[in-house]
Coordinates of C-alpha atoms and ligand atoms in Angstrom, one line a residue:
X1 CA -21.7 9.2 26.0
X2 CA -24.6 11.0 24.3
X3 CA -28.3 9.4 23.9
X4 CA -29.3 10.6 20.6
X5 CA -31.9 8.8 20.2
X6 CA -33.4 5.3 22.0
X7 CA -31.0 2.8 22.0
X8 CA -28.4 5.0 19.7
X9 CA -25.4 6.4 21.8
X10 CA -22.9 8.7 20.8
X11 CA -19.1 8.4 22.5
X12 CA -16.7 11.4 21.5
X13 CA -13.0 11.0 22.3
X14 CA -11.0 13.9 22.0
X15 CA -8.7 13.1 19.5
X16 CA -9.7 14.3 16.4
X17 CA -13.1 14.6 17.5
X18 CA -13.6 10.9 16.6
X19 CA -17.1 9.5 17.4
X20 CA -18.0 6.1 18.3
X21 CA -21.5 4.6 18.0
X22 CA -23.2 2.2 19.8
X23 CA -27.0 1.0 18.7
X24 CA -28.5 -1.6 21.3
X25 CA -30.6 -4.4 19.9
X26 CA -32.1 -7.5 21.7
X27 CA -30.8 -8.8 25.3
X28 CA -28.1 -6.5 26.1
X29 CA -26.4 -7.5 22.1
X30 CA -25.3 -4.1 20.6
X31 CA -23.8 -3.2 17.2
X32 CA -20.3 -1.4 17.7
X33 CA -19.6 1.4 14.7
X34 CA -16.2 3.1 14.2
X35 CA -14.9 2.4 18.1
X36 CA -12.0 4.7 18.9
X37 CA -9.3 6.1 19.2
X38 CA -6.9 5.4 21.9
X39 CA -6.0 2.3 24.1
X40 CA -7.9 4.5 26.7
X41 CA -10.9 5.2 25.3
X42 CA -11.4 1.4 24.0
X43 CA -11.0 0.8 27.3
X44 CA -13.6 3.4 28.9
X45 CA -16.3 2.2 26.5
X46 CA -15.5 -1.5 27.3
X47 CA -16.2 -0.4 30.6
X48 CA -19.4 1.4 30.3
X49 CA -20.7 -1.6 27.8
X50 CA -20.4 -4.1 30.8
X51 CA -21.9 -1.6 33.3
X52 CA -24.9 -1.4 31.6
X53 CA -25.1 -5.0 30.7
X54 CA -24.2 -4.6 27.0
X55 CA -22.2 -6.5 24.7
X56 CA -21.1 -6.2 21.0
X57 CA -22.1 -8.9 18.7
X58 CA -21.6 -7.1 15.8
X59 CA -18.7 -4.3 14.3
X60 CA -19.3 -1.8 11.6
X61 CA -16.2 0.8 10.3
X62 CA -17.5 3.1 8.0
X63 CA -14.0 3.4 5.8
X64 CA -10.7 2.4 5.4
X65 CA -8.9 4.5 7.0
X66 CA -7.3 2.9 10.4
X67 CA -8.8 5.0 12.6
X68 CA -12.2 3.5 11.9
X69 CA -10.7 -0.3 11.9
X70 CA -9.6 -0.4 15.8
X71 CA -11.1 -3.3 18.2
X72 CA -10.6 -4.3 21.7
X73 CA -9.7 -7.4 23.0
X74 CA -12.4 -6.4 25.6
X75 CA -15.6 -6.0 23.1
X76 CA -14.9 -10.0 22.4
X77 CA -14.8 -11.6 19.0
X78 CA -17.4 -10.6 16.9
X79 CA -18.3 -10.3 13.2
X80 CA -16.8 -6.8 12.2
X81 CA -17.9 -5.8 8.8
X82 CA -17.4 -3.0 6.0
X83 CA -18.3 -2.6 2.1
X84 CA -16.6 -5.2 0.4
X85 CA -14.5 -2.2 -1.8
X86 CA -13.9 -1.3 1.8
X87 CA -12.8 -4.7 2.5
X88 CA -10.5 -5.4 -0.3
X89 CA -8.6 -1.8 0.1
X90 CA -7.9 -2.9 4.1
X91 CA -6.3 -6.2 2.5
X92 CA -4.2 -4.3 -0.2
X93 CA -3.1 -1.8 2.3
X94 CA -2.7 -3.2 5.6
X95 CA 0.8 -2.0 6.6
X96 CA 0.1 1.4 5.6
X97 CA -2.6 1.1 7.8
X98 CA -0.9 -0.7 11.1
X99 CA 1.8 2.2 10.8
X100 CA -0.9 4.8 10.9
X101 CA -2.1 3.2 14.7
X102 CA 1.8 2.5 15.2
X103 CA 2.1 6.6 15.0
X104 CA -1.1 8.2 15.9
X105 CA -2.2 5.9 18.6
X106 CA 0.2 3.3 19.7
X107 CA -0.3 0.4 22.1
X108 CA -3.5 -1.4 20.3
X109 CA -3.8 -5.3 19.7
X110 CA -2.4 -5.8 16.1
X111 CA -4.0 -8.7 16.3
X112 CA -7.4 -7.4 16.4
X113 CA -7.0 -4.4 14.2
X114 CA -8.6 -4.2 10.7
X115 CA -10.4 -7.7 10.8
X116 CA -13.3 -6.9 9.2
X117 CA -15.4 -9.2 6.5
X118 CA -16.9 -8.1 3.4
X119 CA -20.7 -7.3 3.5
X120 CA -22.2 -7.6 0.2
X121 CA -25.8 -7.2 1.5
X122 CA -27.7 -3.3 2.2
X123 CA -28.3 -4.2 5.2
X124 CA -26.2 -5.0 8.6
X125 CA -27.4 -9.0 9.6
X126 CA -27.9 -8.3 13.2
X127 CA -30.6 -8.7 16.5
X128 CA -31.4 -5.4 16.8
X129 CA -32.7 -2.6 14.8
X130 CA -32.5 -2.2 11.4
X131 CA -29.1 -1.0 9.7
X132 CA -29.0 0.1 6.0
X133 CA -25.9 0.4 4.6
X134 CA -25.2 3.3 1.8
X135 CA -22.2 2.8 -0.1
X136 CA -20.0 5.1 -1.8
X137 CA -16.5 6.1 -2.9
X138 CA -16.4 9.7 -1.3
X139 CA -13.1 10.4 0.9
X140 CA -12.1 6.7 0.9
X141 CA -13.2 3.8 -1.3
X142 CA -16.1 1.7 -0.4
X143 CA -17.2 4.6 2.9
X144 CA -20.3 2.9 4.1
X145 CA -23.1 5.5 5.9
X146 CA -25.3 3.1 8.3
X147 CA -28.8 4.7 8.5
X148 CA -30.9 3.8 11.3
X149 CA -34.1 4.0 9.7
X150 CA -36.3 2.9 12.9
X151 CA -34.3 6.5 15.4
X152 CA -33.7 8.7 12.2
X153 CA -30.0 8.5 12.4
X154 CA -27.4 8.6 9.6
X155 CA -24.0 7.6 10.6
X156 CA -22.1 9.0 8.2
X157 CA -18.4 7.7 8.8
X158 CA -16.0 11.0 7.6
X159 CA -18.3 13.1 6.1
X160 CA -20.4 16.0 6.7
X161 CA -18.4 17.2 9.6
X162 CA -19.0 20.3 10.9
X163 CA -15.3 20.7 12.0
X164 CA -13.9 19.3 8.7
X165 CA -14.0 20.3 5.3
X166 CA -14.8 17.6 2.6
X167 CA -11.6 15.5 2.5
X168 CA -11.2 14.2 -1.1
X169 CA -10.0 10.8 -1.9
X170 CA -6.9 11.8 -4.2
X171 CA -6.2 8.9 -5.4
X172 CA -9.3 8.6 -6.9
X173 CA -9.8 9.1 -11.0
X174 CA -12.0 12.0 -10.5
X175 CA -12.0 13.1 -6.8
X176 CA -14.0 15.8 -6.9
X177 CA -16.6 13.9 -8.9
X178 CA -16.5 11.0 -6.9
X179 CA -17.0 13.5 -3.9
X180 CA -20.1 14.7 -5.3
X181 CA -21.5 11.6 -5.9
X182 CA -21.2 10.4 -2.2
X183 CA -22.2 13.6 -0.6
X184 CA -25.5 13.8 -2.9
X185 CA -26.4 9.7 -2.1
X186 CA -26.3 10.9 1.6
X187 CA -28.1 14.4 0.8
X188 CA -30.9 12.0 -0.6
X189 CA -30.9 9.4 2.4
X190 CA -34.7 9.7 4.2
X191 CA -35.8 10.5 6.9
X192 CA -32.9 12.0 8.8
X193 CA -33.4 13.5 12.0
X194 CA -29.6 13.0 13.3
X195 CA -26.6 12.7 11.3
X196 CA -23.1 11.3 13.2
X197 CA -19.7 12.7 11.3
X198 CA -16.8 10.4 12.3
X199 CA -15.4 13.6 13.6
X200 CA -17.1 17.0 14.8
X201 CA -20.4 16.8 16.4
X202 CA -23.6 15.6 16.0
X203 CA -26.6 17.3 14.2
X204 CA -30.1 18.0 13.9
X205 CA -32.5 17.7 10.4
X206 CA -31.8 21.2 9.8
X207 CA -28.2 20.7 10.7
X208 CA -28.0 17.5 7.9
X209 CA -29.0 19.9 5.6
X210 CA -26.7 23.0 6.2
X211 CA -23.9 20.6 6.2
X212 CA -24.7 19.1 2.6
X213 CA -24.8 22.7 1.2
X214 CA -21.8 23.8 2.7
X215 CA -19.6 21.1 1.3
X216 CA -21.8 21.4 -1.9
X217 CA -20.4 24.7 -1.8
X218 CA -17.0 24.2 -0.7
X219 CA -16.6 21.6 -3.3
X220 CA -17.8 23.8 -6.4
X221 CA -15.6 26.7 -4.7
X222 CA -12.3 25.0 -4.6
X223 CA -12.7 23.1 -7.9
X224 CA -13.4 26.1 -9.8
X225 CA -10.8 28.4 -7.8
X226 CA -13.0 30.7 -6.2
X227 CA -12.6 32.0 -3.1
X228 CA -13.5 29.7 -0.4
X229 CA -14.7 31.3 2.8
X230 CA -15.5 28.0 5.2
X231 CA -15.0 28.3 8.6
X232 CA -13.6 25.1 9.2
X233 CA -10.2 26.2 7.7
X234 CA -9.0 27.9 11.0
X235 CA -7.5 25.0 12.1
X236 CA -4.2 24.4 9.6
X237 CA -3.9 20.7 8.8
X238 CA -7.5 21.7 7.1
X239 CA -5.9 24.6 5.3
X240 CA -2.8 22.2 3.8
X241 CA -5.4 19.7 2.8
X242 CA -7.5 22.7 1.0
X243 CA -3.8 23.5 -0.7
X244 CA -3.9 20.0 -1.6
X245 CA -7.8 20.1 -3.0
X246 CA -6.7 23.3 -4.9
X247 CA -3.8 22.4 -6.5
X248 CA -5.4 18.8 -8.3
X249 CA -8.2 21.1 -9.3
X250 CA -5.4 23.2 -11.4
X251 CA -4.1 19.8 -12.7
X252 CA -7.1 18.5 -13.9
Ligands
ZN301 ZN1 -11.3 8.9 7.0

């Protein structure tokens, strides 16, 4: 568990590089973002919450894909939220989604899983510091980025990884587009001093920015079939899903 900044801390489990965020507020409350992945690791932040006195009283997951969506019976029952696109995709998809966890990491309260409200407002209604929501439709329908104006820190659910390329939502009319769109709201979120991927690491101003060119550039490469030289394609299930990227940007 990583101090980014006061009161922001970063967890990183080691599947899939998945970060979880916690951002303390008033008496010991704390806003839970994107907790994961395994049975274990719910478990292990449970733990460290109550050794330090802390307690969610309010969930965040960035987008609707399950492994943003997973509680613990342990963090207590509390007021989960996402976009309301985000929302209205978990509803319309929920099997799809349980057999994701069933798969990839089995064991969870079913119960618990995916229970989140729809948040029409900007901004996360919570004791603590402020939360701005930035809704898009990049990589999954209704993907909310919190910022955390008051530290400088964008949480920016599955996007600018440094270990991932930009994974396009192809179900979408206009992937590619819709991409863009959600990567360049992000690039113009101020006064970023941190940015959180939901998977990879954490990074710097100057970081935030690299990142947004890269998949800037990755994105224009792949659509219009130039060579794409990105180091994040050494690891293979990146390399299919650039096949993938490639082959709708023939089609379309
Ligand atoms: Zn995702």
């Amino acid at each position: 568990m990583d101090e980014i900044a006061p009161g922001v801390f970063v967890a990183t489990a080691e599947q899939y590089t998945t970060t979880t965020t916690v951002v303390v507020g008033a008496d010991g409350g704390c806003l839970l973002i994107d907790p994961a992945v395994t049975v274990s690791d719910l478990a292990a932040l449970a733990h460290w919450l109550s050794e330090r006195g802390l307690r969610p009283v309010a969930g965040w997951s960035t987008h609707p894909h399950w492994d943003h969506l997973l509680w613990s019976a342990a963090f207590g029952a509390v007021l989960r939220y996402a976009t309301p696109r985000a929302a209205a995709v978990v509803a319309g998809e929920l099997p799809g989604l349980v057999s994701g966890v069933r798969e990839s990491a089995p064991g969870h309260d079913l119960t618990l899983f995916a229970r989140v409200e729809a948040l029409p407002d900007r901004e996360i209604d919570w004791a603590g510091p402020r939360a701005v929501v930035y809704p898009h439709d990049a990589h999954a329908p209704g993907h909310g980025a919190v910022l955390l104006p008051d530290a400088g820190v964008l949480i920016a659910g599955d996007m600018l990884s440094d270990i991932e390329i930009p994974l396009l939502d192809l179900d979408a009319a206009d992937p590619f587009d819709g991409y863009r769109r959600g990567l360049e709201l992000l690039a113009s979120v101020p006064g970023v001093h941190w940015v959180v991927p939901g998977h990879g690491h954490v990074g710097d101003r100057a970081e935030f920015r690299r990142r947004v060119d890269a998949d800037r550039g990755y994105l224009d490469a792949t659509e219009t079939g130039a060579d794409v030289a990105d180091p994040r394609l050494s690891q293979e299930w990146l390399r299919t899903e650039h096949a993938r990227h490639r082959a709708r940007a023939r089609r379309s």
